[in-house]
Tab-separated table of C-alpha atoms in Angstrom:
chain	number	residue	atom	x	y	z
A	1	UNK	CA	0.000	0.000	0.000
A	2	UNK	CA	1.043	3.252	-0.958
A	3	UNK	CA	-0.182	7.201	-0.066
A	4	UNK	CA	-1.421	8.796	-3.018
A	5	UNK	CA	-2.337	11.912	-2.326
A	6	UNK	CA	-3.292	14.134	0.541
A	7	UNK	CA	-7.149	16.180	0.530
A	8	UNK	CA	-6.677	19.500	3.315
A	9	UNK	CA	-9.856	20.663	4.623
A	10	UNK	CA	-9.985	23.949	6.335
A	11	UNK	CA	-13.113	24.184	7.814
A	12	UNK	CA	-15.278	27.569	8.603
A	13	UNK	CA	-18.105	25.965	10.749
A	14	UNK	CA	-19.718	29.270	11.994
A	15	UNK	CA	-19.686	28.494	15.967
A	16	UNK	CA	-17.179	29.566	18.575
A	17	UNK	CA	-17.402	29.913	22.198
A	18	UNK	CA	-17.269	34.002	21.848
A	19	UNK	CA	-18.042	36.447	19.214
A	20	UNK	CA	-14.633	36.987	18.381
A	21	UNK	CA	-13.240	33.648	18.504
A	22	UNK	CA	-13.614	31.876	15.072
A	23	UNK	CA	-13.281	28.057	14.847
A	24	UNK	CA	-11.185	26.691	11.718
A	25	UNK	CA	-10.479	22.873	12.129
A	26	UNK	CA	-7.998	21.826	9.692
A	27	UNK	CA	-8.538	18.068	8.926
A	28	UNK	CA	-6.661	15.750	6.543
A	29	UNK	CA	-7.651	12.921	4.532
A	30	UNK	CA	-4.603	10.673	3.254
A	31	UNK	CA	-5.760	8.505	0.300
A	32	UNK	CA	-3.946	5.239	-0.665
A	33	UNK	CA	-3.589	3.617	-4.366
A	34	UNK	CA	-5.379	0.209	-2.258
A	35	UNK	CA	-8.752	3.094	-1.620
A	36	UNK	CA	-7.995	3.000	2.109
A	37	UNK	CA	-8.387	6.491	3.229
A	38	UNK	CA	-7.175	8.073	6.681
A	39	UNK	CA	-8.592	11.180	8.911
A	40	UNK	CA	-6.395	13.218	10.869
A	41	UNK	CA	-6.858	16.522	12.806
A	42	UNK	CA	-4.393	19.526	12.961
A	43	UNK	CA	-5.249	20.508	16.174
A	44	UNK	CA	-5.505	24.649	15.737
A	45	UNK	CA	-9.093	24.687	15.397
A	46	UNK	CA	-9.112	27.473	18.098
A	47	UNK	CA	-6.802	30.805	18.423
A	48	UNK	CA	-4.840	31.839	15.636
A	49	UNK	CA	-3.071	29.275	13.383
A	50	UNK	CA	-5.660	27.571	11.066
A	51	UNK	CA	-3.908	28.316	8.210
A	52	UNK	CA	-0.652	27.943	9.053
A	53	UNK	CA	-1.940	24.121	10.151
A	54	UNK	CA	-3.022	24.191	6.275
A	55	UNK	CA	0.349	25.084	4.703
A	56	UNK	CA	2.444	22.748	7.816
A	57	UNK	CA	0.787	19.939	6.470
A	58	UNK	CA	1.377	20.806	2.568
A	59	UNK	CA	5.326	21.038	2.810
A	60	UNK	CA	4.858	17.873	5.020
A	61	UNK	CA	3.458	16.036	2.244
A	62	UNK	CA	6.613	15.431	-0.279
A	63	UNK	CA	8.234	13.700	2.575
A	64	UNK	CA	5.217	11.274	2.685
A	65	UNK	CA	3.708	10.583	-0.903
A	66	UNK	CA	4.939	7.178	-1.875
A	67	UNK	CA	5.265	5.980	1.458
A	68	UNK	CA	3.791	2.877	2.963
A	69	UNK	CA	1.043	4.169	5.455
A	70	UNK	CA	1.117	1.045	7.550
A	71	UNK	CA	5.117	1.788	8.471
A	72	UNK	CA	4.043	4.861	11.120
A	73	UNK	CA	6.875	4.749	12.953
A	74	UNK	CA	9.144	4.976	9.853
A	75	UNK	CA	7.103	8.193	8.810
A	76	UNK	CA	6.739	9.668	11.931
A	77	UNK	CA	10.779	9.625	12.591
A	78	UNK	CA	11.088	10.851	8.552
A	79	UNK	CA	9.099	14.122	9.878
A	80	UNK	CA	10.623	14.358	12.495
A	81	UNK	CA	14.477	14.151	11.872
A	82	UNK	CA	14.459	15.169	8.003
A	83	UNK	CA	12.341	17.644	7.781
A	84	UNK	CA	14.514	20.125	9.927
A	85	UNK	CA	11.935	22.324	11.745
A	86	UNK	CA	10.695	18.267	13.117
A	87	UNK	CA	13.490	18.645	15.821
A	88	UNK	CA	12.577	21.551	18.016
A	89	UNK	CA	9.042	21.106	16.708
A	90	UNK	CA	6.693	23.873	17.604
A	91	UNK	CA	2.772	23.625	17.798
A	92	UNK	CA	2.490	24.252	14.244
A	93	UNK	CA	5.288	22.256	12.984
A	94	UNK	CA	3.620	18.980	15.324
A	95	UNK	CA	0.123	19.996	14.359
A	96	UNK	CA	0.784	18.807	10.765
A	97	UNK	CA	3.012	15.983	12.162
A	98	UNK	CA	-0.019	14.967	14.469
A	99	UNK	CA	-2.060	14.941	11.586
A	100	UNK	CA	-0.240	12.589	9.147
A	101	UNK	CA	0.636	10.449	12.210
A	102	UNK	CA	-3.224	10.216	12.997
A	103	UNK	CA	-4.553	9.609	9.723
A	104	UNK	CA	-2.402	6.824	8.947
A	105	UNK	CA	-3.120	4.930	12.355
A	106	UNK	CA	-6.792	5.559	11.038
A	107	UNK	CA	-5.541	4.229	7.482
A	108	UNK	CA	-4.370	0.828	9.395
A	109	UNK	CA	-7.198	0.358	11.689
A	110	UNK	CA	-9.184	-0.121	8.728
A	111	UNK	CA	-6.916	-2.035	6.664
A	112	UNK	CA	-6.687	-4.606	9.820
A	113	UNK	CA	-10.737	-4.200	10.416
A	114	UNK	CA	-9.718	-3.036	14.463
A	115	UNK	CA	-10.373	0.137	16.183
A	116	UNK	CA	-7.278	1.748	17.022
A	117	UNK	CA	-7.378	1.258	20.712
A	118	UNK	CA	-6.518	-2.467	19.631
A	119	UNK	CA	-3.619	-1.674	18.112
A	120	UNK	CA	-2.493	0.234	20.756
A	121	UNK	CA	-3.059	-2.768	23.075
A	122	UNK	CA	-6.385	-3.054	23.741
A	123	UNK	CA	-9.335	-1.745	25.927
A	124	UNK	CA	-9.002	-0.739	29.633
A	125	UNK	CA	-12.308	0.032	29.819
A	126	UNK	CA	-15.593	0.363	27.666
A	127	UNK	CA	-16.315	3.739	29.052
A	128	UNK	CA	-15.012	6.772	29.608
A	129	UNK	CA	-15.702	9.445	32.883
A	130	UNK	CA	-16.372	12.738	30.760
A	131	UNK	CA	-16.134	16.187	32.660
A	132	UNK	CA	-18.116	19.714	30.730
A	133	UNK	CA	-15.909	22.219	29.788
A	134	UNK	CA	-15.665	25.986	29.533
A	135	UNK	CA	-18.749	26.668	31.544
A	136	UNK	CA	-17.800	30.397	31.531
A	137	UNK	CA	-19.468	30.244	28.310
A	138	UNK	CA	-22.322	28.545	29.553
A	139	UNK	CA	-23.798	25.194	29.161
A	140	UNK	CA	-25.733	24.079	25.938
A	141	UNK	CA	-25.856	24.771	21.953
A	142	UNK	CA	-25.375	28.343	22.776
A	143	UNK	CA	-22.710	30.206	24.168
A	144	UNK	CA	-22.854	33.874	26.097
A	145	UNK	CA	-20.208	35.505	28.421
A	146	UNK	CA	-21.031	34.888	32.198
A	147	UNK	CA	-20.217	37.576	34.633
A	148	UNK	CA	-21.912	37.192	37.753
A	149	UNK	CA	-21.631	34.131	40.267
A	150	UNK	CA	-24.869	33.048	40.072
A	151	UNK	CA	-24.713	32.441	36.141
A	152	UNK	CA	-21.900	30.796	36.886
A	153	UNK	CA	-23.622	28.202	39.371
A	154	UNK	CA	-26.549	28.163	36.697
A	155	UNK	CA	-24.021	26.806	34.123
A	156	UNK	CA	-22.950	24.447	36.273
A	157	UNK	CA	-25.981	22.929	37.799
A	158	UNK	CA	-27.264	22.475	33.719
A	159	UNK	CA	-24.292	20.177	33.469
A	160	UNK	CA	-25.096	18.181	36.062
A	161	UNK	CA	-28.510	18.060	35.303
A	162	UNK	CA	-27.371	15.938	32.297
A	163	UNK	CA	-25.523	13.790	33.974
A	164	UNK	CA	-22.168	15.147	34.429
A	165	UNK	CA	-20.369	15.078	37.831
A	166	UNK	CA	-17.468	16.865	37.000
A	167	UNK	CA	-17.071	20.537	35.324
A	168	UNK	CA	-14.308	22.722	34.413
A	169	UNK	CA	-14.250	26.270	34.614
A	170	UNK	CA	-12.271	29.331	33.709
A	171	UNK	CA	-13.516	32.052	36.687
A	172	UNK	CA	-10.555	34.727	35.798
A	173	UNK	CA	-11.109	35.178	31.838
A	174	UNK	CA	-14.034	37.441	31.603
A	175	UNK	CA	-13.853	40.903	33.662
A	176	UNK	CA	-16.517	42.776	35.519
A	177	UNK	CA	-17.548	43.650	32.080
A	178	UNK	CA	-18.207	40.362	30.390
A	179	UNK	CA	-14.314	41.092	28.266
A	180	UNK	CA	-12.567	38.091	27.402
A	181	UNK	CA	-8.911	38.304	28.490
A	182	UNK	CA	-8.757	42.383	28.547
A	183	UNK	CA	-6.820	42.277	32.122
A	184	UNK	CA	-3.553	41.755	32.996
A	185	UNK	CA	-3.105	39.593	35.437
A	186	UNK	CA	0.364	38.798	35.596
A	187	UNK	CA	1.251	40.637	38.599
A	188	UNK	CA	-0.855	40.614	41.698
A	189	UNK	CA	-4.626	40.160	42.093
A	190	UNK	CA	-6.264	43.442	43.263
A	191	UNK	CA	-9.063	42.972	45.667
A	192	UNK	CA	-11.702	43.246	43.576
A	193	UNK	CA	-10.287	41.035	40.891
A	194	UNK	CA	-9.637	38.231	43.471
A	195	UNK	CA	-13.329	38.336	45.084
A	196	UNK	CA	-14.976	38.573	41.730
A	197	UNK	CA	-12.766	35.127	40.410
A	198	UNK	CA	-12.962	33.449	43.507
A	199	UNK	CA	-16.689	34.246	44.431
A	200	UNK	CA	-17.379	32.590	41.185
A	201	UNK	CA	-15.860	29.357	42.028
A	202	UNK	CA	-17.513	29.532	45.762
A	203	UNK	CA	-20.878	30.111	44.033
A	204	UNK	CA	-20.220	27.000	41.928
A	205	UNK	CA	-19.546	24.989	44.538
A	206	UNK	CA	-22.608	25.607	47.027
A	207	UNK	CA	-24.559	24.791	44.038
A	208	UNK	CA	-22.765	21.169	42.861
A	209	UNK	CA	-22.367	20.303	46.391
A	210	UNK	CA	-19.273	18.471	47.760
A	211	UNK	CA	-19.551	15.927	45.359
A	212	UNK	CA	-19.149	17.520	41.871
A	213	UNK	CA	-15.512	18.117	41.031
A	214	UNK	CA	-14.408	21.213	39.845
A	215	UNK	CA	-11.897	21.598	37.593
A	216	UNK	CA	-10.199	25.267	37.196
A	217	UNK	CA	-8.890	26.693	34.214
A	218	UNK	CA	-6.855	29.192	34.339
A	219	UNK	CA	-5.805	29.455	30.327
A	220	UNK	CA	-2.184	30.596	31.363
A	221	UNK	CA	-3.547	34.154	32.394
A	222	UNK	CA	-2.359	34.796	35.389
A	223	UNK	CA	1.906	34.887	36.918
A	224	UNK	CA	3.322	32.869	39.325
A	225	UNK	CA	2.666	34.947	42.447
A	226	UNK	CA	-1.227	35.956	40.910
A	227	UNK	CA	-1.666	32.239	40.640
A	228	UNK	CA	-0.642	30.862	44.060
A	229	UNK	CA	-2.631	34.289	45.436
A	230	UNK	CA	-6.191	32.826	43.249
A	231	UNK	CA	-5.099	29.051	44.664
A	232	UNK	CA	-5.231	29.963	48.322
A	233	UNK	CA	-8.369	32.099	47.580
A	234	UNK	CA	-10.229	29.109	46.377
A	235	UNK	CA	-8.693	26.331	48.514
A	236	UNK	CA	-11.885	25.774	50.829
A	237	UNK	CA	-13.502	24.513	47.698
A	238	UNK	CA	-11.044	21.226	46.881
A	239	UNK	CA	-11.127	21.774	43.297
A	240	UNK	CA	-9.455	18.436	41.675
A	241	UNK	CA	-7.206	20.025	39.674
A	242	UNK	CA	-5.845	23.509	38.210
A	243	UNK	CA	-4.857	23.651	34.472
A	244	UNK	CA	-2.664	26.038	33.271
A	245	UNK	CA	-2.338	28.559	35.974
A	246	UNK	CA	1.025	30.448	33.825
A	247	UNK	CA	2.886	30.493	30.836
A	248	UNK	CA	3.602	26.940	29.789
A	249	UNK	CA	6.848	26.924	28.835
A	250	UNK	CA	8.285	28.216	32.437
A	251	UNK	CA	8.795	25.132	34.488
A	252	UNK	CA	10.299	26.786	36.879
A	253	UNK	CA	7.488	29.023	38.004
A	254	UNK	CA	4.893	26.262	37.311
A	255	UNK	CA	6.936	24.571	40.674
A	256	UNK	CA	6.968	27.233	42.549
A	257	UNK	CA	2.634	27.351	41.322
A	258	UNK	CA	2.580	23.742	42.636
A	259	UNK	CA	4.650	24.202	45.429
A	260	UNK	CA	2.701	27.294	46.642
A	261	UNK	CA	-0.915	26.076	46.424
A	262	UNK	CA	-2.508	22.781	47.347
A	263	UNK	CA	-4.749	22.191	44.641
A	264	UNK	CA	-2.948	19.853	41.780
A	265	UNK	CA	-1.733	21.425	38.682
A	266	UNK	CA	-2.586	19.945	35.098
A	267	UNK	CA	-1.418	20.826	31.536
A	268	UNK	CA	0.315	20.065	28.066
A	269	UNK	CA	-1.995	21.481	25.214
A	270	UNK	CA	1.010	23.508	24.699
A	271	UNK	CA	3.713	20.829	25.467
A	272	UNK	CA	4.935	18.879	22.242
A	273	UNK	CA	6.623	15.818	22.399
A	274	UNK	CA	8.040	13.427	25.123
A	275	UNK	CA	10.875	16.036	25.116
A	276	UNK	CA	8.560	18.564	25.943
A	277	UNK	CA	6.988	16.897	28.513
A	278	UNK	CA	10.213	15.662	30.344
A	279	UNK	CA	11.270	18.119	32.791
A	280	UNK	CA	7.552	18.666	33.919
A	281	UNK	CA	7.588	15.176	34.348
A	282	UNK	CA	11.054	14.905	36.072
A	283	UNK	CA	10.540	18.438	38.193
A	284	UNK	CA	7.214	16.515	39.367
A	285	UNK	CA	5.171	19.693	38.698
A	286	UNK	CA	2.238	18.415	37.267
A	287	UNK	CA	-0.553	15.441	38.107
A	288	UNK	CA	-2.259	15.493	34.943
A	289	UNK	CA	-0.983	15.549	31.610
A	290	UNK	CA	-2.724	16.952	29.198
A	291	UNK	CA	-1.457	16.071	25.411
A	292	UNK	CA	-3.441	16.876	22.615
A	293	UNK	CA	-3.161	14.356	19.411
A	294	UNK	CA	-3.983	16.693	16.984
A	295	UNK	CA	-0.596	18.739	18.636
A	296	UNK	CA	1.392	16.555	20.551
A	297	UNK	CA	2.564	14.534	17.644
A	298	UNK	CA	-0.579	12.208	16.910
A	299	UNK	CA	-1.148	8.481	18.407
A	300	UNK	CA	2.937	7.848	18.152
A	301	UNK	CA	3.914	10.609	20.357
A	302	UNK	CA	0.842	11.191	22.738
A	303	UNK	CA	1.142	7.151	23.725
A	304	UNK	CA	4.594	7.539	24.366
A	305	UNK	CA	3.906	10.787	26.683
A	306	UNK	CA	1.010	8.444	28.431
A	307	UNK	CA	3.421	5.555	29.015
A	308	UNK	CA	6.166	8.219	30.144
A	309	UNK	CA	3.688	10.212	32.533
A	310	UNK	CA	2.944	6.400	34.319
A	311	UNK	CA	6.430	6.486	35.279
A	312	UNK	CA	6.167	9.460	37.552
A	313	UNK	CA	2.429	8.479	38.678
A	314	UNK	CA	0.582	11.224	36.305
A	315	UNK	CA	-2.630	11.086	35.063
A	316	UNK	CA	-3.676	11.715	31.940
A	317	UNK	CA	-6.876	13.460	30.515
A	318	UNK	CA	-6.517	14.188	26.694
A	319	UNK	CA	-7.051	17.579	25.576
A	320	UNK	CA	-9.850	17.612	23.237
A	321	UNK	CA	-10.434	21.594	21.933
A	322	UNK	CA	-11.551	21.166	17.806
A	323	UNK	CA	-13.976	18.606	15.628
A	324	UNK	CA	-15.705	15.013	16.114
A	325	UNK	CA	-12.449	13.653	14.465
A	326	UNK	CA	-10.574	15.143	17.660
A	327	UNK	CA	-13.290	13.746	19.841
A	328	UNK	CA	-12.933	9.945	18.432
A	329	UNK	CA	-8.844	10.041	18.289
A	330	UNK	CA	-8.677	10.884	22.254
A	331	UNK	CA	-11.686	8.229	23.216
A	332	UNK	CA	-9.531	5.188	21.295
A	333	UNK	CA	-6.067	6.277	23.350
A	334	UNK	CA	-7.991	6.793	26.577
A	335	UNK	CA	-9.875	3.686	26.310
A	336	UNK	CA	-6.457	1.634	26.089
A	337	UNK	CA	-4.004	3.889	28.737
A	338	UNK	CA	-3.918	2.446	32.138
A	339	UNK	CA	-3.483	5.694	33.543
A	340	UNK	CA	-6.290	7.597	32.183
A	341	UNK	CA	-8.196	10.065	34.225
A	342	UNK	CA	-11.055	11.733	32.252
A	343	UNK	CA	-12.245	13.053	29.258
A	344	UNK	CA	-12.700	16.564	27.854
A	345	UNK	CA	-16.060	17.495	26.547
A	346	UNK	CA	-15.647	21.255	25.199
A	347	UNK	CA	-18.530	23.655	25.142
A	348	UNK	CA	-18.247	24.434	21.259
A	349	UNK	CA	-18.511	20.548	20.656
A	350	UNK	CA	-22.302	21.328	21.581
A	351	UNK	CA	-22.759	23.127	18.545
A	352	UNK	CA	-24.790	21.456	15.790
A	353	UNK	CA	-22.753	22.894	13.184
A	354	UNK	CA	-19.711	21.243	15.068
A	355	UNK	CA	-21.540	17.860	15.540
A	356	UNK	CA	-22.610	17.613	11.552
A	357	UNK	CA	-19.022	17.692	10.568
A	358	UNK	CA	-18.600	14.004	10.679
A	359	UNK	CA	-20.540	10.972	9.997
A	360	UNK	CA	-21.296	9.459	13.493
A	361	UNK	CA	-22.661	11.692	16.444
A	362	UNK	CA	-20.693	10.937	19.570
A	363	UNK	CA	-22.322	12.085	22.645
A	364	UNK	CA	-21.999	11.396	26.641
A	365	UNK	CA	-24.737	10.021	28.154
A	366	UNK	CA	-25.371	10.767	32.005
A	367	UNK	CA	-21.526	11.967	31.857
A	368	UNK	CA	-19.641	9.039	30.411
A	369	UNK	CA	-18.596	8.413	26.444
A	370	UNK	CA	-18.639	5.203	24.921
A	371	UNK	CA	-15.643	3.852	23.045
A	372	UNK	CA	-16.491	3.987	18.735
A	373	UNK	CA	-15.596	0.093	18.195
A	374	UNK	CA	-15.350	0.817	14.449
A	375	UNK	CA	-12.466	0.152	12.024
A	376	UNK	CA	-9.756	2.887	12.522
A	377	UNK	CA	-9.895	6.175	14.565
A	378	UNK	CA	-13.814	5.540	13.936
A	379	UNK	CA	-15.114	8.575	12.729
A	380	UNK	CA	-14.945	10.829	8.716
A	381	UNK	CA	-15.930	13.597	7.759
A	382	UNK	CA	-18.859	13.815	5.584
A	383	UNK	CA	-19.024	14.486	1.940
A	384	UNK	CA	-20.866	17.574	2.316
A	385	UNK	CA	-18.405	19.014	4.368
A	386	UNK	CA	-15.376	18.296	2.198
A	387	UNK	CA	-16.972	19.558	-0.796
A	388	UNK	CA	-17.437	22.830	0.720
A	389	UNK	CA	-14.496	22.699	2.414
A	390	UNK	CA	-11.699	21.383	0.253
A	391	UNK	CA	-8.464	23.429	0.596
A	392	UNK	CA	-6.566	21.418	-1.549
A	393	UNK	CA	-5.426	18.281	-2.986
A	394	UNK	CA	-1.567	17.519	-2.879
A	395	UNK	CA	-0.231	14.504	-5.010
């Protein structure tokens, strides 16, 4: 079997989580001369970087036309050591690696007739524990800024209403105004600052109960001594974890985060690689990993960074931010890790425009997904949606 050619789909689907955030998935199809074809996600569906995903995965392609899809690891260390910009990587640069990678692990699931969680050693479970996302945005098909505590317990309690005992919020992101990210809060909190965030967790949790976790996200907005100041503030309401409380890339501070507060620190949407990864891992600064497969450097990498995090006793819970393709890739690795935690279910995957991207509807029900037992990563886009959508076809 050989790859043919390689269809890029940029897609526009309309939705977002805020009015000025636009949502682009870039998706791949690899096509083989045997008719085998293979999905995979560049995962820059959100923030700025779309294109670039679309162009990443174009100058990608001459290294992999002609090659045998089944030999992954062979293309995956081709992209990564000959292509120059491979070593060093860069969320672009592993988007389009993720991508390929993904797509051709879809490519042999179906050749084999297996999902891929067999070939990556089979189920650990049937099920997976599935948390609501993003709640500042509300909860349901459509989004609006929250501002006030008590919309903030609202959101929450229509989570759990469907079933979900777990949510994740960002309480810092949206000011006394209803502004996304318009503050900066890299210094320290001002009063006013620190009981509007906090009071917005507190309001979430005498509304859950003690039994509902709470997962905060902080989207890297806040500085070291900001972050350990928003910790303490919240402490009294055992939050499982905190995700991205700083700038990613300063391991360093994210200690002194983890060292200062008692709430657990998560991350890695931003962390490509095992290399990436390693002195988080080795610094012990986080509990939960975080790797997304559309950014992380596909099935290859990610189950590499899951075996890895084991070694140091971290959890991991997939980051899952862009379309149904994303969704079905992290359910087949967290079905097979050992050390899963639990899966993201993002506000904009509500969206119905999101949801008719593909073929097959994946949903929770009363807060856990099933694993897809289909052939491959389990999910395609449908025909409508690359007809609209083709960016281009590279042979």
């Amino acid at each position: 079997m050989k790859i043919s050619s390689i269809d890029v789909y940029q897609i526009e689907s309309g939705n977002g989580s805020r009015k000025d955030s636009k949502w682009k998935p870039v998706v791949i199809r690899i096509n083989t001369d045997e008719g085998i074809c293979g999905f995979g996600e560049v995962g820059l569906a959100y923030g700025a970087g779309s294109s670039a995903g679309v162009g990443m995965v174009k100058d990608f392609s001459r290294f992999v036309i002609g090659a045998d899809p089944m030999r992954i690891e062979a293309i995956w260390e081709k992209l990564f050591r000959k292509t120059f910009w491979g070593m060093g990587g860069g969320t672009v640069v592993f988007g389009g690696m993720s991508a390929i990678d993904t797509a051709c692990w879809d490519i042999k699931g179906k050749a084999l007739g297996v999902p891929v969680y067999e070939l990556l050693g089979g189920k650990t479970r049937d099920r997976v524990r599935t948390y609501a996302s993003q709640i500042q945005n509300d909860w349901g098909r459509v989004n609006r800024n929250l501002v006030k505590p008590e919309e903030y317990a609202e959101a929450a309690l229509k989570a759990v209403a469907e079933g979900y005992d777990c949510i994740k919020v960002d309480p810092v992101g949206f000011n006394a105004d209803g502004e996304w990210a318009t503050a900066n809060l890299g210094g320290l909190l001002k009063n006013d600052q620190l009981r509007l965030f906090s009071s917005r967790v507190k309001a979430i949790r005498s509304a859950v109960g003690p039994d509902v976790d709470i997962i905060i996200e902080l989207h890297s907005f806040l500085g070291t001594s900001s972050a350990i100041q928003f910790g303490n503030a919240i402490e009294e309401c055992s939050c499982l974890f905190c995700e991205e409380p700083i700038h990613p890339l300063n391991v360093d501070d994210m200690a002194k985060v983890a060292q200062g507060i008692r709430t657990p620190l998560a991350g890695g949407e931003r962390i490509q690689s095992r290399w990436g990864y390693r002195p988080y891992f080795e610094k012990g600064v986080l509990a939960v990993a975080q790797p997304d497969i559309g950014l992380a450097g596909g099935f290859t990498e990610t189950k590499k960074i899951c075996d890895y995090a084991s070694i140091y006793d971290v959890n991991i819970q997939c980051h899952v931010c862009g379309s149904p393709l994303a969704t079905a890739a992290a359910l087949q690795m967290e079905a097979a890790i050992p050390n899963f935690l639990i899966h993201e279910h993002h506000a904009n995957a509500l969206h119905e425009s999101n949801l008719d991207m593909c073929t097959h509807r994946y949903e929770p029900h009363d807060g856990f997904f099933e694993i897809p037992d289909l052939p491959g990563i389990g999910q395609e886009l449908t025909e409508s949606v690359m007809k609209k959508s083709l960016a281009l076809r590279i042979e």
